[in-house]
Coordinates of C-alpha atoms in Angstrom, one line a residue:
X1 CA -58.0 -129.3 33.4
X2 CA -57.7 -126.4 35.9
X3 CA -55.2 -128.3 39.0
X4 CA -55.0 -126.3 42.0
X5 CA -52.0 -127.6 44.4
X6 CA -52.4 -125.6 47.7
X7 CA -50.8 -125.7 50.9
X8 CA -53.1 -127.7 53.0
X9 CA -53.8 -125.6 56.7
X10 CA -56.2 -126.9 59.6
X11 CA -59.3 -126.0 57.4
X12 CA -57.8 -128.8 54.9
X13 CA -57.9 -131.3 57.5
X14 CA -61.3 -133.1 56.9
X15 CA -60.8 -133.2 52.8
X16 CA -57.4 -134.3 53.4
X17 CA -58.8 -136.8 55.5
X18 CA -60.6 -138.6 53.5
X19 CA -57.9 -139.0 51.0
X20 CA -55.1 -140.2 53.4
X21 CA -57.6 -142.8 54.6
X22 CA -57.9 -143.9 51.4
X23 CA -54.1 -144.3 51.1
X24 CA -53.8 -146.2 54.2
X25 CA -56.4 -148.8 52.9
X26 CA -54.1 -149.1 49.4
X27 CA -51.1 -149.9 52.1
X28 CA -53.2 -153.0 53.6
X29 CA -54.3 -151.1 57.2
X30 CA -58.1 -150.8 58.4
X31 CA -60.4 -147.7 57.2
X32 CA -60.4 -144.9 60.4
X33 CA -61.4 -142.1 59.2
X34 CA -61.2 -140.0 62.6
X35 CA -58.3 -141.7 63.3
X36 CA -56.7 -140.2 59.8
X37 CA -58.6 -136.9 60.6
X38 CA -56.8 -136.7 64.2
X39 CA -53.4 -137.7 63.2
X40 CA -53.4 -135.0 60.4
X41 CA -54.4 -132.2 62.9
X42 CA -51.8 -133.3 65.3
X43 CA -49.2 -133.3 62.6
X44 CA -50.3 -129.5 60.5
X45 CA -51.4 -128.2 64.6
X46 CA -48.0 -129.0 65.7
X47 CA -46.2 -127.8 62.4
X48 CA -44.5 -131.8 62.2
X49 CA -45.7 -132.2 58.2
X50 CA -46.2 -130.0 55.2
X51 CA -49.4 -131.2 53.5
X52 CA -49.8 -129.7 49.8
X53 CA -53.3 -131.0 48.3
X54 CA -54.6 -131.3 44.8
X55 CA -58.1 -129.8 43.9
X56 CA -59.9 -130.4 40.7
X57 CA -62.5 -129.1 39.6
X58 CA -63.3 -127.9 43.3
X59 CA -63.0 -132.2 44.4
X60 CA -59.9 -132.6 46.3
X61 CA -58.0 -135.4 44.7
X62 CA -54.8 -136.4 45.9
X63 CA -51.9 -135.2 48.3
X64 CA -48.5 -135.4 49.2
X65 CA -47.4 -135.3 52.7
X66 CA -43.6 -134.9 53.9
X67 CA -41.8 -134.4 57.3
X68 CA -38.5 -132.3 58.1
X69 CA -35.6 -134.4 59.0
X70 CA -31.9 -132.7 59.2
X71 CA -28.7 -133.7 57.2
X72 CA -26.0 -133.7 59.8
X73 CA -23.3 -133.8 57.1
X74 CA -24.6 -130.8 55.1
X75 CA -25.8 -128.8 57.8
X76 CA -29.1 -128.7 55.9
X77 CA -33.1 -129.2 56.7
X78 CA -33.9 -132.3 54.3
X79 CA -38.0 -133.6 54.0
X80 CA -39.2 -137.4 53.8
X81 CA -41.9 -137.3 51.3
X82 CA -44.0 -140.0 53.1
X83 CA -47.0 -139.9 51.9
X84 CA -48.3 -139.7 48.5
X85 CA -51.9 -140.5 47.3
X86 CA -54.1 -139.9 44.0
X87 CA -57.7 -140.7 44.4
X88 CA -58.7 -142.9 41.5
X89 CA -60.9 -141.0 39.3
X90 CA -58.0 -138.5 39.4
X91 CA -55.2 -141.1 38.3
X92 CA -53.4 -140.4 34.5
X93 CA -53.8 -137.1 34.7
X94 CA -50.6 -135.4 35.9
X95 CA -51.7 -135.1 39.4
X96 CA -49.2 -137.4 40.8
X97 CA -46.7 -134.9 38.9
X98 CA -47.8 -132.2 40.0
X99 CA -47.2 -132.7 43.5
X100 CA -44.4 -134.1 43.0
X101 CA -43.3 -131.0 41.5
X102 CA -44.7 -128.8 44.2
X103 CA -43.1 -131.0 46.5
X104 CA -39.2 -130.5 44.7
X105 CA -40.2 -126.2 44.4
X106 CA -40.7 -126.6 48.4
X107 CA -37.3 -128.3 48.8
X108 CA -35.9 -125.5 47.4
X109 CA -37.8 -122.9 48.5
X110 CA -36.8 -124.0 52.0
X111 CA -33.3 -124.9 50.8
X112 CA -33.3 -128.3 51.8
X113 CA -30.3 -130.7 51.2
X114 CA -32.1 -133.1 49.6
X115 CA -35.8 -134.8 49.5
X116 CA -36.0 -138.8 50.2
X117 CA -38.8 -141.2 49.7
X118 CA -39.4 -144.8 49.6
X119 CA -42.3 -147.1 48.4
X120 CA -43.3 -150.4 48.4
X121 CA -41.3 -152.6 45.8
X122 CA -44.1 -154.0 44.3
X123 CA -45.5 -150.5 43.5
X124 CA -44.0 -150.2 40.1
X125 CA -46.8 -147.2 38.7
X126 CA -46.0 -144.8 41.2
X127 CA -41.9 -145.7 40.6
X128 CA -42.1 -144.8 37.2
X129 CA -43.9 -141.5 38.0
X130 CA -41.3 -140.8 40.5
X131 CA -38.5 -141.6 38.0
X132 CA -39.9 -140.3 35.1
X133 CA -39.9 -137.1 36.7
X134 CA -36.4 -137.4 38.0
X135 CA -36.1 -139.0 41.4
X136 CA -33.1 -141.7 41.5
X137 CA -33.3 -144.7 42.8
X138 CA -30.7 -145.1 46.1
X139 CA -32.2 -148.8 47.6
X140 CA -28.4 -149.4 48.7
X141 CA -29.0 -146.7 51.2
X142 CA -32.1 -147.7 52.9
X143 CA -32.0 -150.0 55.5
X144 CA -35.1 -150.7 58.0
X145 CA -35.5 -151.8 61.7
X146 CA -38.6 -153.3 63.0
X147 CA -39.7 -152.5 66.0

């Protein structure tokens, strides 16, 4: 298995698209894929997300998507992984790990304070990826207001 994790640019957009779709159906909201395809462009055309996409076998297959947000206390860029999607023919493969991994070698690369994400409780396959490869789980800390 030859895995390819690049950094997704504007040319990305429309294979990226069709994966974050995708993603938002697993999450419950309505298939749009222009919609998907014009908030990604917004977000990479206004450098507001870092986008790193998996491509196997010349198919892209997954993606992880994370925003800067600033740690006061440290002084420090941090990243919200948001967004993190393998397309199912792709699953139990180690492309979940991989950009996982790409996404931790970015932290430090851009010597961020830390990297955050959350997930849905009942998503217990994508928890034990993201604690088998290390992440710690701080629910104590997250808190939520609806708006």
């Amino acid at each position: 298995m030859v895995l390819e994790i690049k950094k997704a640019t504007r040319e990305d957009i429309a294979r990226v698209a069709l994966l974050f779709d995708a993603y938002r159906v697993f999450y419950k909201q309505h298939s749009d894929l222009q919609a998907a395809f014009d908030f990604l462009e917004q977000r990479v055309a206004k450098d507001e997300s870092v986008i790193f996409l998996a491509v196997l076998k010349n198919e892209a297959v997954g993606f992880i998507q994370m925003y800067p947000i600033f740690s006061s206390v440290s002084l420090k860029r941090a990243w919200l992984l948001n967004d993190l999607f393998v397309a199912e023919n792709a699953r139990n493969q180690g492309v979940g790990e991989a950009l996982l991994q790409e996404a931790k070698q970015y932290g430090e690369e851009t010597d961020a304070a830390f990297i955050i994400l959350q997930t849905a409780d009942d998503n217990y396959k994508a928890q034990s990826v993201y604690e088998k490869n290390g992440w710690i789980k701080t629910q104590d800390f997250f808190y939520e207001y609806p708006l």
